[in-house]
PDB file of C-alpha atoms in Angstrom:
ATOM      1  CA  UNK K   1     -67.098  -5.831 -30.294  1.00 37.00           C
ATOM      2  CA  UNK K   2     -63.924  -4.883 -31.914  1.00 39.00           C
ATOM      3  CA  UNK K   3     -62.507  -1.316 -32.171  1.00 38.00           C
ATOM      4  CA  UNK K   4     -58.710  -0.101 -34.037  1.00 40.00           C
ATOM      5  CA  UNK K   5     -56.370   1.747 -31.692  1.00 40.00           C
ATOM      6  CA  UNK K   6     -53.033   3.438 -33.296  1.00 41.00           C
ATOM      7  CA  UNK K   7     -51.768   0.385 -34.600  1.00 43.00           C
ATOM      8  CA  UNK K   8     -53.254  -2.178 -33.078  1.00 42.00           C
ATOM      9  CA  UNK K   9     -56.547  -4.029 -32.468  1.00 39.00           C
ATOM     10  CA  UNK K  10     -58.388  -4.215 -29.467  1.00 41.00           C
ATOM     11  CA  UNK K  11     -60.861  -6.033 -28.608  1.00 41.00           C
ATOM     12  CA  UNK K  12     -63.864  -4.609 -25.567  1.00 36.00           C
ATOM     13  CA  UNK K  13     -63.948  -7.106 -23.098  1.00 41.00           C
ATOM     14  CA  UNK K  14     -63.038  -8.006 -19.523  1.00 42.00           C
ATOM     15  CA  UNK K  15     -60.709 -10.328 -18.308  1.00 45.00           C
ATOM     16  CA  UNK K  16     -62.176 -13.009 -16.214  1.00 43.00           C
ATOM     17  CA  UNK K  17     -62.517 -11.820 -12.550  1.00 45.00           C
ATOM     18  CA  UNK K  18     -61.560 -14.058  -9.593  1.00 41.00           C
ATOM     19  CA  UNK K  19     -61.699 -11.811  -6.957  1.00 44.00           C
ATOM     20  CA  UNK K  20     -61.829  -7.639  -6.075  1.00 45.00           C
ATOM     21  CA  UNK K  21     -60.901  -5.142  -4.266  1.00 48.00           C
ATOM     22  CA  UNK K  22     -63.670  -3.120  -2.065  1.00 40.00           C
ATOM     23  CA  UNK K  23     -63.588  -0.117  -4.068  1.00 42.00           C
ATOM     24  CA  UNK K  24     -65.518   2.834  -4.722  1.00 42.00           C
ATOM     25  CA  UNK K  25     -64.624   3.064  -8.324  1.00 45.00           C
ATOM     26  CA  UNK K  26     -66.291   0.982 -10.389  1.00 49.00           C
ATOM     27  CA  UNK K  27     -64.585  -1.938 -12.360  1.00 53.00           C
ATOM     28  CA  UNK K  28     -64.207  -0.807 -16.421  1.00 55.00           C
ATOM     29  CA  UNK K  29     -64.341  -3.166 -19.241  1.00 64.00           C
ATOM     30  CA  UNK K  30     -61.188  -3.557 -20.584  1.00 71.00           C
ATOM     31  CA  UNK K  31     -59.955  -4.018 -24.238  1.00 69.00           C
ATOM     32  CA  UNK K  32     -58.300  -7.170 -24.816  1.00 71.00           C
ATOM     33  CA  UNK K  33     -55.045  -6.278 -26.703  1.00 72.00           C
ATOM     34  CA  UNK K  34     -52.681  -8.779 -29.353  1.00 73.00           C
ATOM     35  CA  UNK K  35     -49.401  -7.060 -28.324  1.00 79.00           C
ATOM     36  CA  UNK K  36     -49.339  -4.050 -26.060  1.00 81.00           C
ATOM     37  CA  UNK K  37     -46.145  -2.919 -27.417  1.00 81.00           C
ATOM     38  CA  UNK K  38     -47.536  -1.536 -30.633  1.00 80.00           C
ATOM     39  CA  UNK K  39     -50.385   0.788 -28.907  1.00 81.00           C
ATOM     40  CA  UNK K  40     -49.538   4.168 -30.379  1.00 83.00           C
ATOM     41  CA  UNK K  41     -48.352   7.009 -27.061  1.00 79.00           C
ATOM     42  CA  UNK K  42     -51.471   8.704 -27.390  1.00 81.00           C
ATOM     43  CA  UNK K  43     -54.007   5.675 -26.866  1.00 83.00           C
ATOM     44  CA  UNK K  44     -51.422   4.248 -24.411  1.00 83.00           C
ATOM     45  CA  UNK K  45     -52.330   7.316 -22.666  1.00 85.00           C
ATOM     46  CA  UNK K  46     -56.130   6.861 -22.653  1.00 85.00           C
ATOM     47  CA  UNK K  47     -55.503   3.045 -22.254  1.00 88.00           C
ATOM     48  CA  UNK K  48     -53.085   3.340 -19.346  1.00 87.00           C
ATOM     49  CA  UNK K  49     -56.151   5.478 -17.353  1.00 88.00           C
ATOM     50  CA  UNK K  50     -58.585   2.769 -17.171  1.00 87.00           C
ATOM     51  CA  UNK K  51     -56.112  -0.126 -16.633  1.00 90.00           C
ATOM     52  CA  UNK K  52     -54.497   1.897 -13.789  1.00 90.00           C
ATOM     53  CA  UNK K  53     -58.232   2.163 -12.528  1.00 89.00           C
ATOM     54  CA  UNK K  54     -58.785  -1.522 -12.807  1.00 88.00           C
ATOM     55  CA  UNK K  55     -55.450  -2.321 -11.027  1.00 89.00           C
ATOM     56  CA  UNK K  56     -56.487  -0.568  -8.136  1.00 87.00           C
ATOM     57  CA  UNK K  57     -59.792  -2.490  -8.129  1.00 87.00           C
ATOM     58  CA  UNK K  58     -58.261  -6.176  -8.306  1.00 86.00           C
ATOM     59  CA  UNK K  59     -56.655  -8.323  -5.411  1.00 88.00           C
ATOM     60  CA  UNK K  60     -53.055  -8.197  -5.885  1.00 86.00           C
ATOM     61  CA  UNK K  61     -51.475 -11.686  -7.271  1.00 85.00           C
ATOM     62  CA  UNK K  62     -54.717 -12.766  -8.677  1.00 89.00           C
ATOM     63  CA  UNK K  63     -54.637 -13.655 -12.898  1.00 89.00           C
ATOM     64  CA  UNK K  64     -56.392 -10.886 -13.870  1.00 89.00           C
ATOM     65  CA  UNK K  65     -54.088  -8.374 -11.639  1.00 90.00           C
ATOM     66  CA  UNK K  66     -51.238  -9.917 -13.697  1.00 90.00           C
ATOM     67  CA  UNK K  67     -52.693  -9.706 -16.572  1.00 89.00           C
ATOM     68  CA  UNK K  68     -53.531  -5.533 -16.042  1.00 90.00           C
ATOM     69  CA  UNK K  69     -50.019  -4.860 -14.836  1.00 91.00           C
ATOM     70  CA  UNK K  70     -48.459  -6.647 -17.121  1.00 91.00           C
ATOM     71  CA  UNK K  71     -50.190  -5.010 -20.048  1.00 91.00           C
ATOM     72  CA  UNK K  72     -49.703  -1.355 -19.001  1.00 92.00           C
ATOM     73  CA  UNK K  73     -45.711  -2.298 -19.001  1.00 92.00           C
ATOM     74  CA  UNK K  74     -46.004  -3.349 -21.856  1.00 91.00           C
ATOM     75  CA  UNK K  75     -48.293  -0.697 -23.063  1.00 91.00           C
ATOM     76  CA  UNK K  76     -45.776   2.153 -21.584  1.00 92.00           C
ATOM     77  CA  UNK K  77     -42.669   0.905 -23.010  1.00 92.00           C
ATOM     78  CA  UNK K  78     -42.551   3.582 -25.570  1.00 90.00           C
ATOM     79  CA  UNK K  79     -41.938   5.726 -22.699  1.00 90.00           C
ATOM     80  CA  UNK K  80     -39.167   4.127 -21.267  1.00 92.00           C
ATOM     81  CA  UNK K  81     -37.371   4.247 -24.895  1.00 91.00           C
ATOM     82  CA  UNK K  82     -38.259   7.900 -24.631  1.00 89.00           C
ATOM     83  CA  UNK K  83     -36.544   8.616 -21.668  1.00 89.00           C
ATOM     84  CA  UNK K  84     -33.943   6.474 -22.813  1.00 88.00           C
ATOM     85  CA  UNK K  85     -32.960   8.406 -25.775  1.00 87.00           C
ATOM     86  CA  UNK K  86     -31.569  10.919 -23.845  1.00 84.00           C
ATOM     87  CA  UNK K  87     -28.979   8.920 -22.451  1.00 79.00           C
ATOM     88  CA  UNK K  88     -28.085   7.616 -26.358  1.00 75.00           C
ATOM     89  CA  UNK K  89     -24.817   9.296 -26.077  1.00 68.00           C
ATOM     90  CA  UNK K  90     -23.166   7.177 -23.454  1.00 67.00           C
ATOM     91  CA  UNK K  91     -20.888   4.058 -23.559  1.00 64.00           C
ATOM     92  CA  UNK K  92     -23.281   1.497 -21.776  1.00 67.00           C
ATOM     93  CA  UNK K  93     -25.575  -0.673 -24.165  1.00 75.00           C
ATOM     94  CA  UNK K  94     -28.939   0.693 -24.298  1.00 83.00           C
ATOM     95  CA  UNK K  95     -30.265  -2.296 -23.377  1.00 85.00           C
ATOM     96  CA  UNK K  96     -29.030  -2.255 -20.182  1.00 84.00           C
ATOM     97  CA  UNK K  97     -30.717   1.194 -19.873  1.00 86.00           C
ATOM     98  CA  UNK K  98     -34.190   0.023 -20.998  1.00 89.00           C
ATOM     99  CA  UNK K  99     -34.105  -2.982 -18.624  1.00 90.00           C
ATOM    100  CA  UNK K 100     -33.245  -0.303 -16.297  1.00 89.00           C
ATOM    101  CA  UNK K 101     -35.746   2.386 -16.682  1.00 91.00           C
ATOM    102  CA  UNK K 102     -38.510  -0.888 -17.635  1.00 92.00           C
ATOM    103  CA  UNK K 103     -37.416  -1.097 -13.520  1.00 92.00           C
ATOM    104  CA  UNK K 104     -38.800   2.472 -12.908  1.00 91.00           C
ATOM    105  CA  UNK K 105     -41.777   2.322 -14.717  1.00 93.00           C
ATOM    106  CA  UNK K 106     -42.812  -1.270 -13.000  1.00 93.00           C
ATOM    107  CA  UNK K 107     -42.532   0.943  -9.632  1.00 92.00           C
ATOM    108  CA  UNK K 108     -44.375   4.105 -10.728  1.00 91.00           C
ATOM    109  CA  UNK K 109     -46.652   1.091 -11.686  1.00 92.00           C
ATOM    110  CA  UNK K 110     -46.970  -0.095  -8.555  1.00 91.00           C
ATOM    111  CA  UNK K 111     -46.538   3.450  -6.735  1.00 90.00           C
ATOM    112  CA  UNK K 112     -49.553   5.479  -8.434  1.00 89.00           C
ATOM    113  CA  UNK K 113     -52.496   6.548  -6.740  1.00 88.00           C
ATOM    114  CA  UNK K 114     -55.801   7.025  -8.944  1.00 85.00           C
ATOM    115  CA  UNK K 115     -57.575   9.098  -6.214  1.00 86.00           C
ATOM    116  CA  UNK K 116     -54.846  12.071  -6.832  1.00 84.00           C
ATOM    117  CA  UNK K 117     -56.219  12.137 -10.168  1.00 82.00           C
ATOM    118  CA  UNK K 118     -52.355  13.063 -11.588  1.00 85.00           C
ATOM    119  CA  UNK K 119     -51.309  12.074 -15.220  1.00 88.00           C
ATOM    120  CA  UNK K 120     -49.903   8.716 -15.196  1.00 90.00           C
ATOM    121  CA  UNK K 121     -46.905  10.144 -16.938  1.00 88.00           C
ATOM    122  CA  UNK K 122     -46.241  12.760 -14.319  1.00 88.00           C
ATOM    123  CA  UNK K 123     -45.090  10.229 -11.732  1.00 88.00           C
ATOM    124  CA  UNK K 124     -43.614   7.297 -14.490  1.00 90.00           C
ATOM    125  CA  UNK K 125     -40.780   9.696 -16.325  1.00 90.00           C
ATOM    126  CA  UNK K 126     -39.233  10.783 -12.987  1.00 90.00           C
ATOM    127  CA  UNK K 127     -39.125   7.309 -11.295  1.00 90.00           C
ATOM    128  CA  UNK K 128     -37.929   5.841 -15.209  1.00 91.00           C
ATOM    129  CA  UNK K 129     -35.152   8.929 -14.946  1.00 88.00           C
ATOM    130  CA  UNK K 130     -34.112   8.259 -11.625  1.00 87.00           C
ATOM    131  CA  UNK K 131     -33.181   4.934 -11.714  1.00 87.00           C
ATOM    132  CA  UNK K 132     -31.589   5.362 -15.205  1.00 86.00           C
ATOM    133  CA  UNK K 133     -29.512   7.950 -13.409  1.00 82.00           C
ATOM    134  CA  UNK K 134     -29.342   5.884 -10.096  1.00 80.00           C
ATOM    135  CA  UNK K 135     -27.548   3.026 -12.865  1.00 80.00           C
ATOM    136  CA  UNK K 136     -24.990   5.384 -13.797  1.00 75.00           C
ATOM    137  CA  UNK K 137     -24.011   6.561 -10.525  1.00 68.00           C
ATOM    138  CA  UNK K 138     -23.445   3.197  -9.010  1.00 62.00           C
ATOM    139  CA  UNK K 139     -22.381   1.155 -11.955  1.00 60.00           C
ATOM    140  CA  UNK K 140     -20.310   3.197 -14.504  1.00 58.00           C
ATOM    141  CA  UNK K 141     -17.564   4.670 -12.464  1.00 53.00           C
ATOM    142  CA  UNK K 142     -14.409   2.916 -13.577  1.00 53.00           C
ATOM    143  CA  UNK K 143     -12.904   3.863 -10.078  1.00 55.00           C
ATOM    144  CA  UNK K 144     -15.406   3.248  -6.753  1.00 58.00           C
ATOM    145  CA  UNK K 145     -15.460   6.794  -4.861  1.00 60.00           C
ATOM    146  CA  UNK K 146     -18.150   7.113  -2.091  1.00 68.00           C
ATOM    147  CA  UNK K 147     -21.506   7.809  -2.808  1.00 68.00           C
ATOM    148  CA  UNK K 148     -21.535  11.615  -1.414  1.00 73.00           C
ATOM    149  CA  UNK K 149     -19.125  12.180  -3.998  1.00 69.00           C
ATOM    150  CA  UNK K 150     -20.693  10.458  -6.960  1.00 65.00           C
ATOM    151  CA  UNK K 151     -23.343  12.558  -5.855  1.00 72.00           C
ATOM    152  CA  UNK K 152     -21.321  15.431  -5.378  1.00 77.00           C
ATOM    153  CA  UNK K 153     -19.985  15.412  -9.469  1.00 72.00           C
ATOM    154  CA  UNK K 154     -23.594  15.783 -10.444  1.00 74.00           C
ATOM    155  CA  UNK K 155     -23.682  18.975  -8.917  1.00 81.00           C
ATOM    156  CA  UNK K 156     -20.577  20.311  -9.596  1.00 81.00           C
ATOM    157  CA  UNK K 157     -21.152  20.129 -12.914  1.00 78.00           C
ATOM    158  CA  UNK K 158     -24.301  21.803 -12.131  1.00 80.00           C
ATOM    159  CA  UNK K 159     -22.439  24.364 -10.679  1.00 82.00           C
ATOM    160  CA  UNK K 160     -20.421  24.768 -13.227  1.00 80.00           C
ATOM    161  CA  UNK K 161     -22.784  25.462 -16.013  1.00 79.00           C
ATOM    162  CA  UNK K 162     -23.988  27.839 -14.319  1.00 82.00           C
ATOM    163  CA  UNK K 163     -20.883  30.157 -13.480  1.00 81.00           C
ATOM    164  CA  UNK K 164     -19.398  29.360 -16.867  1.00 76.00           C
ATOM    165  CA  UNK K 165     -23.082  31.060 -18.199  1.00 76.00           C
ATOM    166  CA  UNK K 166     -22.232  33.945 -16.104  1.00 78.00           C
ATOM    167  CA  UNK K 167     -18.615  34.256 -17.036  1.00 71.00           C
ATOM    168  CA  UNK K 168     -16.366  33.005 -20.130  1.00 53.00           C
ATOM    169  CA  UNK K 169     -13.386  31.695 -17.535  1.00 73.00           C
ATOM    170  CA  UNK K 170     -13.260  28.152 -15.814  1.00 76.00           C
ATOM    171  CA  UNK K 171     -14.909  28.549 -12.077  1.00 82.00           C
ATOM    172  CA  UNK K 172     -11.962  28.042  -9.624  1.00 85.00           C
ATOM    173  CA  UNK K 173     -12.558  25.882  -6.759  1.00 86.00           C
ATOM    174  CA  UNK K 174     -13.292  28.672  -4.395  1.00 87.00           C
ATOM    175  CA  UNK K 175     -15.871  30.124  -6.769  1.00 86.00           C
ATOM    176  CA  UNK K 176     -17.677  26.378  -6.736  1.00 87.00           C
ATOM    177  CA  UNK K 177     -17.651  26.490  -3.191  1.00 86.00           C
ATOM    178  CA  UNK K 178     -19.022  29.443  -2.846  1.00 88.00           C
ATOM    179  CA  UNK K 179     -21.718  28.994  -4.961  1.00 85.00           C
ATOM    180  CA  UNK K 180     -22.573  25.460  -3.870  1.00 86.00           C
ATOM    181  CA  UNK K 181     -22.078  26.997  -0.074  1.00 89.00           C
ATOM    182  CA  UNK K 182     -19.702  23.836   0.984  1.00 86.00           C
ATOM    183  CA  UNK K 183     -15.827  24.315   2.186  1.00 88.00           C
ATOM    184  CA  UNK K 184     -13.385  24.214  -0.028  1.00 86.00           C
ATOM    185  CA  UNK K 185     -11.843  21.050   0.957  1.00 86.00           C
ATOM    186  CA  UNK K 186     -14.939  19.317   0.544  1.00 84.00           C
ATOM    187  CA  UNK K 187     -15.479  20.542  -3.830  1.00 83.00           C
ATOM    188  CA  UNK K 188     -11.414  20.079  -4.278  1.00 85.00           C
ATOM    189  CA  UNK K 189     -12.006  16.424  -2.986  1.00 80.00           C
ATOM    190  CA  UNK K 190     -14.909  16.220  -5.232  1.00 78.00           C
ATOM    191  CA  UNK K 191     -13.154  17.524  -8.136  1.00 77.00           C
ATOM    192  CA  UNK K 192     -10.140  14.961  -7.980  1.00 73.00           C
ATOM    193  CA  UNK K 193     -12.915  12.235  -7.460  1.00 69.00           C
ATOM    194  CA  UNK K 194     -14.329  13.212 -10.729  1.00 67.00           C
ATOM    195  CA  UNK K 195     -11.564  12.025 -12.465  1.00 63.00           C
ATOM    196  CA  UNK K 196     -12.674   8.436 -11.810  1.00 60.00           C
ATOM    197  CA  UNK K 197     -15.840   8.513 -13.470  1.00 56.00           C
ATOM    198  CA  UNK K 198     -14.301   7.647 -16.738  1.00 56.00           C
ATOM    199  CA  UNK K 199     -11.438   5.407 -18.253  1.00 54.00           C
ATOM    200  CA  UNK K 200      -9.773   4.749 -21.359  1.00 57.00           C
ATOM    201  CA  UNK K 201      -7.405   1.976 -22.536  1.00 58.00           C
ATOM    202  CA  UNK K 202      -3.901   2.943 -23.041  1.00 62.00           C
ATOM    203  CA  UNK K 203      -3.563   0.929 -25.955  1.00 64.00           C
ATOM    204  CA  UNK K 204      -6.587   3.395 -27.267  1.00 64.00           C
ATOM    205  CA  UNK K 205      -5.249   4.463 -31.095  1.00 69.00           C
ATOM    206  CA  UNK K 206      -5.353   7.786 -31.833  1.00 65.00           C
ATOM    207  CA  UNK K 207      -6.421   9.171 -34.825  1.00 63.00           C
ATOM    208  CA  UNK K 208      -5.592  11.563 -36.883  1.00 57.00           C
ATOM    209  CA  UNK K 209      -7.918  15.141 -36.938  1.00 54.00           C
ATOM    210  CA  UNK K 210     -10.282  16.079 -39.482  1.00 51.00           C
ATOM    211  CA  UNK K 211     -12.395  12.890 -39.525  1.00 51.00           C
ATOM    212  CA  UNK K 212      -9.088  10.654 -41.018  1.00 51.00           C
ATOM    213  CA  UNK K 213      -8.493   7.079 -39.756  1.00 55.00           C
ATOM    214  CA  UNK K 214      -4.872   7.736 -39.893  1.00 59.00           C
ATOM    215  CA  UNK K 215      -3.428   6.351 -36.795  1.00 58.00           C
ATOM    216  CA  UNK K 216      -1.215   8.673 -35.370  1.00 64.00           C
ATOM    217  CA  UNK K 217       0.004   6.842 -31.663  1.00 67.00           C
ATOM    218  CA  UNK K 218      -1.463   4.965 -28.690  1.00 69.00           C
ATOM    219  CA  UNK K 219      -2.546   6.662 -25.625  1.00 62.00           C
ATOM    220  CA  UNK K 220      -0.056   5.745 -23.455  1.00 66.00           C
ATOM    221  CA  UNK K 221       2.235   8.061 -25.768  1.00 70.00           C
ATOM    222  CA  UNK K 222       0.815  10.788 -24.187  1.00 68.00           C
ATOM    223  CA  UNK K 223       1.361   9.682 -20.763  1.00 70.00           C
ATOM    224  CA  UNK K 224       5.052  11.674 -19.705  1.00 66.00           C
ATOM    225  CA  UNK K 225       7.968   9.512 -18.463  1.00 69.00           C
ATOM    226  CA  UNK K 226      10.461  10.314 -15.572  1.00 71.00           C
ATOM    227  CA  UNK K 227      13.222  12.962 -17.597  1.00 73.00           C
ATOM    228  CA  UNK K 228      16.916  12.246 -16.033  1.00 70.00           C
ATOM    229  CA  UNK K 229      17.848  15.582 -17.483  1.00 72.00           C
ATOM    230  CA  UNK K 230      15.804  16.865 -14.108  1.00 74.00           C
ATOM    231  CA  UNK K 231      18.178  15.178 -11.575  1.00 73.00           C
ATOM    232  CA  UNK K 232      20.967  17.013 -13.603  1.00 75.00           C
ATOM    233  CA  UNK K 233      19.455  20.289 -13.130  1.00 79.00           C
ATOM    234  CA  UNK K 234      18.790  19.809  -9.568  1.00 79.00           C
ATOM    235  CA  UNK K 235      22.506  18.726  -9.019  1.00 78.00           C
ATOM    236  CA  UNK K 236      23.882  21.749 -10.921  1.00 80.00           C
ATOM    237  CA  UNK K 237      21.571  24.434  -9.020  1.00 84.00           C
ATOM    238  CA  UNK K 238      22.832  22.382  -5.466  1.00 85.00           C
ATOM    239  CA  UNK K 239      26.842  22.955  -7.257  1.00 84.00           C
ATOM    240  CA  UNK K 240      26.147  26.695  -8.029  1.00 87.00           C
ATOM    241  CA  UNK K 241      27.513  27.883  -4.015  1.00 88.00           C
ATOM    242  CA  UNK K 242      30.357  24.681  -4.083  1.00 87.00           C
ATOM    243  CA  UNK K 243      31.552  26.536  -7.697  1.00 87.00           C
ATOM    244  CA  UNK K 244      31.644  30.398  -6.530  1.00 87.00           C
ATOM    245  CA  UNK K 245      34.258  28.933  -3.814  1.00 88.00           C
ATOM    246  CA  UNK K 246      36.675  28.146  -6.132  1.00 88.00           C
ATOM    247  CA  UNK K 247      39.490  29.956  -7.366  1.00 90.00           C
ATOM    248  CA  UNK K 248      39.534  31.488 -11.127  1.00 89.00           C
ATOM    249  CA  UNK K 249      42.085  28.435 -12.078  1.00 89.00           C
ATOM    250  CA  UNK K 250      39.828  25.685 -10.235  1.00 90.00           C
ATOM    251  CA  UNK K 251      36.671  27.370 -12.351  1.00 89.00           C
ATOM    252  CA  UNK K 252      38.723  27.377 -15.620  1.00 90.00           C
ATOM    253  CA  UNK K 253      39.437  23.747 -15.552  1.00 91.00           C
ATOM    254  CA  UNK K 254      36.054  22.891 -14.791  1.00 89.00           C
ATOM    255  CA  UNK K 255      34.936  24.520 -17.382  1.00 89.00           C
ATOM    256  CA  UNK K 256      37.057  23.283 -19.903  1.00 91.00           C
ATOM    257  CA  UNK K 257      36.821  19.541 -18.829  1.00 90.00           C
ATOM    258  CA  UNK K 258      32.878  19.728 -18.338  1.00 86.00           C
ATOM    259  CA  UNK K 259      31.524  22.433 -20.144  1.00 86.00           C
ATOM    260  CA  UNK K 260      33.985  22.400 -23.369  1.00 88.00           C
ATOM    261  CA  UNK K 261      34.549  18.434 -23.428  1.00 89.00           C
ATOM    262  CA  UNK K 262      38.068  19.105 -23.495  1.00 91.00           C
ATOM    263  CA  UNK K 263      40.318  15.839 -22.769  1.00 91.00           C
ATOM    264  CA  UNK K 264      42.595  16.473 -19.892  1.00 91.00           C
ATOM    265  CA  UNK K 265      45.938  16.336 -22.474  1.00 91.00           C
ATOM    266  CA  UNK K 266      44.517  19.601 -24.227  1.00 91.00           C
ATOM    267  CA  UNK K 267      43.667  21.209 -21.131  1.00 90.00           C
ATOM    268  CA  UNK K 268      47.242  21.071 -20.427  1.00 90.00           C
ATOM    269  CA  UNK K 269      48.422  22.493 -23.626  1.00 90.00           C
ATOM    270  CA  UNK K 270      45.635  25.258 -23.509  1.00 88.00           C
ATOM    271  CA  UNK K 271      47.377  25.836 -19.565  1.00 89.00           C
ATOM    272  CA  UNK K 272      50.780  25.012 -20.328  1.00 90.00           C
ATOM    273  CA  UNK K 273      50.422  21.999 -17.859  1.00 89.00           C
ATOM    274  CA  UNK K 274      51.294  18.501 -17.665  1.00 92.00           C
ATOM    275  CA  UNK K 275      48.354  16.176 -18.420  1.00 91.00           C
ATOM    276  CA  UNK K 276      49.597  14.327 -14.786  1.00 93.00           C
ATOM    277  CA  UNK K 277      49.103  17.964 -13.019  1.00 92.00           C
ATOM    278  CA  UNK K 278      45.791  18.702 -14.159  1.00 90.00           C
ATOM    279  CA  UNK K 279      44.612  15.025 -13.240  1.00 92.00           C
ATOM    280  CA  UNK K 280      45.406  16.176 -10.177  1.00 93.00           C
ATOM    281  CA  UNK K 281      43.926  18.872 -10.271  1.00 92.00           C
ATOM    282  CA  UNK K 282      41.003  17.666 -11.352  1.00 92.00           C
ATOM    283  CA  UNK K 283      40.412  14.991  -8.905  1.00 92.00           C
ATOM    284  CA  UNK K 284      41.327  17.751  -6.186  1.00 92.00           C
ATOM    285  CA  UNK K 285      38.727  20.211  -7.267  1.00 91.00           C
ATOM    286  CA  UNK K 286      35.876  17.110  -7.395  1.00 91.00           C
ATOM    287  CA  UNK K 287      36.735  16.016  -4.351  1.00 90.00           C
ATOM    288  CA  UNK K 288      36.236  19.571  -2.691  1.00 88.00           C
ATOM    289  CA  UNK K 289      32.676  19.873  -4.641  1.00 88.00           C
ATOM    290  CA  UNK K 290      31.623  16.441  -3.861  1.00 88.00           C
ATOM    291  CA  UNK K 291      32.767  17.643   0.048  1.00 88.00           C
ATOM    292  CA  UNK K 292      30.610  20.002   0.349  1.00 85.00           C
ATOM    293  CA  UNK K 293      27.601  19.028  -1.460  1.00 83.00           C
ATOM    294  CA  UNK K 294      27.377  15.926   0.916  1.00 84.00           C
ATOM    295  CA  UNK K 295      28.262  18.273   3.873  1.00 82.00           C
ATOM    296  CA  UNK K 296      24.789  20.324   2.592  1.00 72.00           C
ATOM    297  CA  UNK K 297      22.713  16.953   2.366  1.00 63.00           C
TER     298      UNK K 297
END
């Protein structure tokens, strides 16, 4: 006897047994099905009840056992691209996540109970969820932290959320602690650990705003550079006690050789010097500053 299902044909019928479990539930007839895959959700449903009921009625590793799990994989793909979908939006291939989650519904598979009487689906989208998320945790962070602290960014972002629904500022890190009830030390580390969940290249264009393809850099423009000008400053704050020292004469020169450029012959005619005097001068004067800034280090 044939009967149509969703989108495919099935045919009433039992396998061929070879050997059973002692059971109390009794053995259903089961459809014989062309391809599994096509079975619409809501018949999968229906289906995935009485195959589940025969699996628990068949030795384990016998044909027909293979044949029953096999089919309500199959059968219950649909779900795993389900719980997929949620996932769409990050960078690994989504075939990677179906193989994954395929993973979690062979163990909800293998895990449920019929005597709790629980819909299938109850127990198959956590275990397909959790090891989709289990994947991400242990394979996608482009720097290895520890697990407590993979574990850790899940709920600090959590946490986050959640104060950032209560308030319009960013939560410090006291505020996370406080509402995760952990010290301080412990959400900083996690925080910083964060920051190795995710990588780009630094040869990454960068495009232009407003949906244009105009390429405006690389990423590693961004990235700032060592500025000399920062040694200068440091050097002139360390002179500022060496220069109050000096006389008004020994500050003039300075500041005409250093801070108006002026060459040491027209420092002499501003003075009324000889170029050869305010050489000396000049070397003098260093040589005091360059005393007493090494006498300080």
């Amino acid at each position: 006897m044939s009967t149509s299902t969703g989108n495919s044909t099935l045919t009433v019928g039992t396998a061929p047994e070879t050997s059973s479990k002692v059971c109390a539930v009794p053995a259903p007839a089961l459809p014989q099905m062309q391809d599994p895959r096509h079975v619409a959700p809501a018949d999968a449903r229906k289906l995935s009840k009485l195959f589940l009921l025969r699996l628990e009625a068949l030795e384990e590793g016998t044909p027909e056992y293979q044949y029953v799990r096999n089919t309500l994989i199959e059968m219950n793909l649909t779900l795993v691209r389900y719980v997929a979908r949620r996932f769409s939006s990050r960078k690994e291939s989504m075939e990677d996540v179906l193989q994954v989650g395929t993973i979690g519904l062979i163990k909800a598979i293998d895990r449920y109970d019929v005597s709790r009487d629980v819909e299938f689906t109850t127990l198959a989208v956590p275990y397909i969820q959790g090891e989709i998320k289990r994947f991400f945790r242990d394979t996608t962070w482009s720097v290895h932290v520890p697990r407590r602290l993979q574990e850790l960014r899940i709920d600090l972002a959590r946490a986050r959320e959640e104060l950032e629904g209560e308030g319009s500022h960013e939560p410090s890190v006291a505020e996370l602690a406080g509402h995760l009830d952990m010290p301080e030390g412990e959400v900083a580390e996690g925080l910083v650990a964060c920051n190795g969940y995710d990588s780009d290249s630094l040869d990454r264009p960068i495009q232009a705003g407003g949906g244009g393809k105009q390429q405006t850099g690389f990423v590693a423009d961004l990235i700032g550079a060592e500025d000399p000008a920062l040694a200068l400053a440091e050097d002139i704050h360390a002179l500022k006690p060496h220069l109050a020292k000096l006389d008004d004469r020994e500050r003039t020169l300075i500041q005409l050789r250093f801070g108006g450029e002026m060459t040491q012959a027209e420092i002499g005619e501003e003075l009324g010097l000889s170029q050869m005097h305010v050489s000396r001068l000049l070397t003098r004067i260093c040589g005091k500053l360059r005393e007493g800034l090494l006498a300080a280090a």
